[in-house]
């Protein structure tokens, strides 16, 4: 997880998130449902998808992700498919996982964020409702690495759609959309250190993937 302590959102943020921001998430979900590719179609797509999952798997294993081989493959295919679904690079998702949790699926921050993508339970509850996650069991479900990745990728896609800028989306993922929005409205600078770290690692993984081919 990020070495820096996660700062809590302003009091009442959870209610505002559920009421207003997740109205936007609902709209985004409908949009993405029509525009995304949920699974590779033709044989060539399937081959490319498997190759992409293999590259993701190699990164997970190289970082010592605390997963058995079977679970690592499930997470690798999830990262590959969910990234494609929401038009995000799998290398970006790997970079978020590296900065957020250091590839430790049991990581828990001082603010209560959990798992590979460090999602707080109240945010996860709202995301799971929007995505229609079956048999959602709160923290127990959030601690499942596949579910954790699915929620995290969807949340990042929502933030990118909302702010229209990857760096702002990453900053909002780290600091919370309320803080980022309020700083933008006040014409104040938005902390970019986290976003730059993620982008740096994503670029590193892309270079590694090119050498993998």
Tab-separated table of C-alpha atoms in Angstrom:
chain	number	residue	atom	x	y	z
A	1	UNK	CA	0.000	0.000	0.000
A	2	UNK	CA	1.082	3.625	-0.319
A	3	UNK	CA	3.586	4.404	2.429
A	4	UNK	CA	1.854	7.698	3.105
A	5	UNK	CA	-1.165	7.575	5.375
A	6	UNK	CA	-4.442	7.909	3.564
A	7	UNK	CA	-6.282	11.027	4.658
A	8	UNK	CA	-9.902	10.698	5.666
A	9	UNK	CA	-12.568	12.350	3.592
A	10	UNK	CA	-14.555	15.240	5.088
A	11	UNK	CA	-17.357	14.238	7.436
A	12	UNK	CA	-20.483	13.241	5.565
A	13	UNK	CA	-18.608	12.371	2.395
A	14	UNK	CA	-20.030	8.861	2.336
A	15	UNK	CA	-23.603	10.098	2.151
A	16	UNK	CA	-22.786	12.628	-0.561
A	17	UNK	CA	-20.913	9.944	-2.478
A	18	UNK	CA	-23.866	7.600	-2.458
A	19	UNK	CA	-26.403	10.292	-3.268
A	20	UNK	CA	-24.823	12.467	-5.945
A	21	UNK	CA	-21.624	10.915	-7.203
A	22	UNK	CA	-23.062	7.465	-7.651
A	23	UNK	CA	-25.854	8.896	-9.714
A	24	UNK	CA	-23.020	9.691	-12.111
A	25	UNK	CA	-21.642	6.178	-11.675
A	26	UNK	CA	-25.011	4.752	-12.710
A	27	UNK	CA	-24.902	6.793	-15.908
A	28	UNK	CA	-21.316	5.769	-16.553
A	29	UNK	CA	-22.144	2.112	-15.984
A	30	UNK	CA	-24.922	2.259	-18.567
A	31	UNK	CA	-22.605	3.976	-21.044
A	32	UNK	CA	-19.806	1.491	-20.521
A	33	UNK	CA	-22.198	-1.434	-20.760
A	34	UNK	CA	-22.925	-0.455	-24.355
A	35	UNK	CA	-19.394	0.533	-25.386
A	36	UNK	CA	-17.215	-2.038	-23.633
A	37	UNK	CA	-16.010	-5.404	-24.842
A	38	UNK	CA	-16.934	-7.844	-22.097
A	39	UNK	CA	-14.998	-10.748	-23.533
A	40	UNK	CA	-12.791	-11.289	-26.556
A	41	UNK	CA	-14.805	-12.349	-29.573
A	42	UNK	CA	-12.814	-14.029	-32.331
A	43	UNK	CA	-10.022	-16.555	-32.070
A	44	UNK	CA	-7.389	-13.871	-32.671
A	45	UNK	CA	-8.827	-11.737	-29.867
A	46	UNK	CA	-8.767	-14.706	-27.530
A	47	UNK	CA	-5.121	-15.399	-28.321
A	48	UNK	CA	-4.227	-11.760	-27.669
A	49	UNK	CA	-6.256	-11.812	-24.453
A	50	UNK	CA	-4.410	-14.882	-23.204
A	51	UNK	CA	-1.068	-13.343	-24.117
A	52	UNK	CA	-1.989	-10.170	-22.250
A	53	UNK	CA	-3.085	-12.171	-19.205
A	54	UNK	CA	0.209	-14.067	-19.347
A	55	UNK	CA	2.156	-10.808	-19.249
A	56	UNK	CA	0.065	-9.595	-16.297
A	57	UNK	CA	0.634	-12.929	-14.560
A	58	UNK	CA	4.395	-12.550	-15.023
A	59	UNK	CA	4.305	-9.154	-13.285
A	60	UNK	CA	2.223	-10.509	-10.400
A	61	UNK	CA	4.653	-13.373	-9.858
A	62	UNK	CA	7.754	-11.207	-10.252
A	63	UNK	CA	6.497	-8.983	-7.429
A	64	UNK	CA	5.762	-11.932	-5.179
A	65	UNK	CA	2.009	-11.359	-5.053
A	66	UNK	CA	0.646	-13.466	-2.200
A	67	UNK	CA	-1.393	-15.715	-4.483
A	68	UNK	CA	-1.166	-19.341	-5.491
A	69	UNK	CA	-0.758	-20.082	-9.172
A	70	UNK	CA	-4.465	-20.676	-9.754
A	71	UNK	CA	-5.485	-17.474	-7.982
A	72	UNK	CA	-2.731	-15.521	-9.751
A	73	UNK	CA	-4.064	-16.638	-13.130
A	74	UNK	CA	-7.600	-15.634	-12.133
A	75	UNK	CA	-6.400	-12.176	-11.099
A	76	UNK	CA	-4.305	-11.862	-14.272
A	77	UNK	CA	-7.258	-12.666	-16.524
A	78	UNK	CA	-9.446	-10.311	-14.470
A	79	UNK	CA	-7.000	-7.424	-14.859
A	80	UNK	CA	-6.719	-8.095	-18.594
A	81	UNK	CA	-10.477	-8.370	-19.179
A	82	UNK	CA	-11.583	-5.529	-16.890
A	83	UNK	CA	-8.961	-3.185	-18.336
A	84	UNK	CA	-10.200	-3.946	-21.825
A	85	UNK	CA	-13.820	-3.555	-20.732
A	86	UNK	CA	-13.245	-0.010	-19.472
A	87	UNK	CA	-10.563	1.059	-21.983
A	88	UNK	CA	-7.762	1.224	-19.432
A	89	UNK	CA	-4.282	-0.227	-19.816
A	90	UNK	CA	-3.558	-3.339	-17.741
A	91	UNK	CA	-0.153	-1.824	-17.006
A	92	UNK	CA	-1.933	1.109	-15.366
A	93	UNK	CA	-3.913	-1.243	-13.127
A	94	UNK	CA	-0.744	-3.115	-12.201
A	95	UNK	CA	0.878	0.214	-11.338
A	96	UNK	CA	-2.044	1.204	-9.098
A	97	UNK	CA	-1.782	-2.140	-7.313
A	98	UNK	CA	1.961	-1.685	-6.847
A	99	UNK	CA	1.608	1.782	-5.317
A	100	UNK	CA	-1.511	1.018	-3.292
A	101	UNK	CA	-0.739	-2.370	-1.794
A	102	UNK	CA	2.643	-3.558	-3.003
A	103	UNK	CA	0.842	-6.590	-4.490
A	104	UNK	CA	-0.324	-7.692	-1.022
A	105	UNK	CA	-3.926	-8.819	-1.262
A	106	UNK	CA	-4.373	-8.725	2.521
A	107	UNK	CA	-3.102	-5.153	2.870
A	108	UNK	CA	-5.230	-2.905	5.094
A	109	UNK	CA	-4.495	0.813	5.417
A	110	UNK	CA	-4.917	2.958	8.518
A	111	UNK	CA	-8.069	4.349	6.878
A	112	UNK	CA	-9.496	0.853	6.435
A	113	UNK	CA	-8.860	0.530	2.689
A	114	UNK	CA	-8.405	-3.103	1.753
A	115	UNK	CA	-6.847	-5.425	-0.758
A	116	UNK	CA	-4.815	-5.057	-3.914
A	117	UNK	CA	-6.525	-1.823	-4.955
A	118	UNK	CA	-7.082	-0.456	-1.434
A	119	UNK	CA	-10.810	0.217	-1.516
A	120	UNK	CA	-12.608	1.424	1.591
A	121	UNK	CA	-15.598	-0.696	2.596
A	122	UNK	CA	-18.242	2.030	2.285
A	123	UNK	CA	-17.035	2.858	-1.232
A	124	UNK	CA	-16.958	-0.840	-2.093
A	125	UNK	CA	-20.545	-1.266	-0.880
A	126	UNK	CA	-21.762	1.430	-3.266
A	127	UNK	CA	-19.667	0.140	-6.160
A	128	UNK	CA	-20.883	-3.411	-5.622
A	129	UNK	CA	-24.483	-2.239	-5.662
A	130	UNK	CA	-23.977	-0.393	-8.940
A	131	UNK	CA	-22.222	-3.363	-10.536
A	132	UNK	CA	-24.775	-5.827	-9.227
A	133	UNK	CA	-22.178	-8.007	-7.528
A	134	UNK	CA	-23.917	-11.240	-6.591
A	135	UNK	CA	-23.831	-12.477	-2.995
A	136	UNK	CA	-22.041	-9.344	-1.799
A	137	UNK	CA	-20.825	-9.872	1.773
A	138	UNK	CA	-19.082	-6.601	2.486
A	139	UNK	CA	-15.519	-6.953	3.737
A	140	UNK	CA	-15.491	-10.690	3.079
A	141	UNK	CA	-16.226	-10.058	-0.602
A	142	UNK	CA	-13.887	-7.060	-0.769
A	143	UNK	CA	-11.038	-9.262	0.438
A	144	UNK	CA	-11.475	-11.540	-2.571
A	145	UNK	CA	-8.717	-10.375	-4.964
A	146	UNK	CA	-10.777	-10.866	-8.127
A	147	UNK	CA	-13.702	-8.854	-6.751
A	148	UNK	CA	-11.319	-6.236	-5.377
A	149	UNK	CA	-9.771	-5.743	-8.816
A	150	UNK	CA	-13.152	-5.560	-10.542
A	151	UNK	CA	-14.353	-2.843	-8.168
A	152	UNK	CA	-11.086	-0.916	-8.343
A	153	UNK	CA	-10.925	-0.884	-12.139
A	154	UNK	CA	-14.542	0.222	-12.376
A	155	UNK	CA	-13.982	2.979	-9.811
A	156	UNK	CA	-10.912	4.275	-11.650
A	157	UNK	CA	-12.846	4.231	-14.939
A	158	UNK	CA	-15.601	6.266	-13.287
A	159	UNK	CA	-13.104	8.811	-11.970
A	160	UNK	CA	-11.425	9.109	-15.370
A	161	UNK	CA	-14.811	9.689	-16.986
A	162	UNK	CA	-15.776	12.229	-14.344
A	163	UNK	CA	-12.600	14.321	-14.351
A	164	UNK	CA	-11.655	13.778	-17.993
A	165	UNK	CA	-7.979	13.480	-17.144
A	166	UNK	CA	-5.975	10.452	-16.054
A	167	UNK	CA	-3.783	12.308	-13.571
A	168	UNK	CA	-6.788	13.923	-11.917
A	169	UNK	CA	-8.537	10.549	-11.840
A	170	UNK	CA	-5.551	8.962	-10.129
A	171	UNK	CA	-5.342	11.832	-7.649
A	172	UNK	CA	-9.033	11.357	-6.898
A	173	UNK	CA	-8.464	7.629	-6.423
A	174	UNK	CA	-5.807	8.463	-3.823
A	175	UNK	CA	-7.264	11.513	-2.086
A	176	UNK	CA	-10.952	11.114	-2.852
A	177	UNK	CA	-13.056	12.850	-5.524
A	178	UNK	CA	-14.505	15.352	-3.058
A	179	UNK	CA	-11.094	16.776	-2.195
A	180	UNK	CA	-9.994	16.934	-5.816
A	181	UNK	CA	-13.243	18.563	-6.925
A	182	UNK	CA	-13.129	21.156	-4.149
A	183	UNK	CA	-9.539	22.089	-5.000
A	184	UNK	CA	-10.403	22.448	-8.666
A	185	UNK	CA	-13.378	24.656	-7.845
A	186	UNK	CA	-11.165	26.804	-5.613
A	187	UNK	CA	-8.531	27.048	-8.381
A	188	UNK	CA	-6.032	25.311	-6.098
A	189	UNK	CA	-3.403	22.831	-7.180
A	190	UNK	CA	-4.188	19.142	-6.872
A	191	UNK	CA	-1.536	16.866	-5.327
A	192	UNK	CA	0.068	14.986	-8.214
A	193	UNK	CA	2.777	12.937	-6.512
A	194	UNK	CA	0.672	9.785	-6.326
A	195	UNK	CA	-0.463	10.077	-9.933
A	196	UNK	CA	3.089	10.560	-11.163
A	197	UNK	CA	4.277	7.484	-9.261
A	198	UNK	CA	1.540	5.352	-10.806
A	199	UNK	CA	2.237	6.665	-14.303
A	200	UNK	CA	5.965	6.029	-13.848
A	201	UNK	CA	5.379	2.400	-12.898
A	202	UNK	CA	2.857	1.946	-15.708
A	203	UNK	CA	5.484	3.159	-18.195
A	204	UNK	CA	7.996	0.745	-16.667
A	205	UNK	CA	5.598	-2.178	-17.122
A	206	UNK	CA	4.932	-1.175	-20.723
A	207	UNK	CA	8.655	-1.254	-21.460
A	208	UNK	CA	8.899	-4.654	-19.805
A	209	UNK	CA	5.941	-5.929	-21.810
A	210	UNK	CA	7.564	-4.826	-25.076
A	211	UNK	CA	10.674	-6.787	-24.160
A	212	UNK	CA	8.447	-9.735	-23.266
A	213	UNK	CA	7.080	-9.938	-26.822
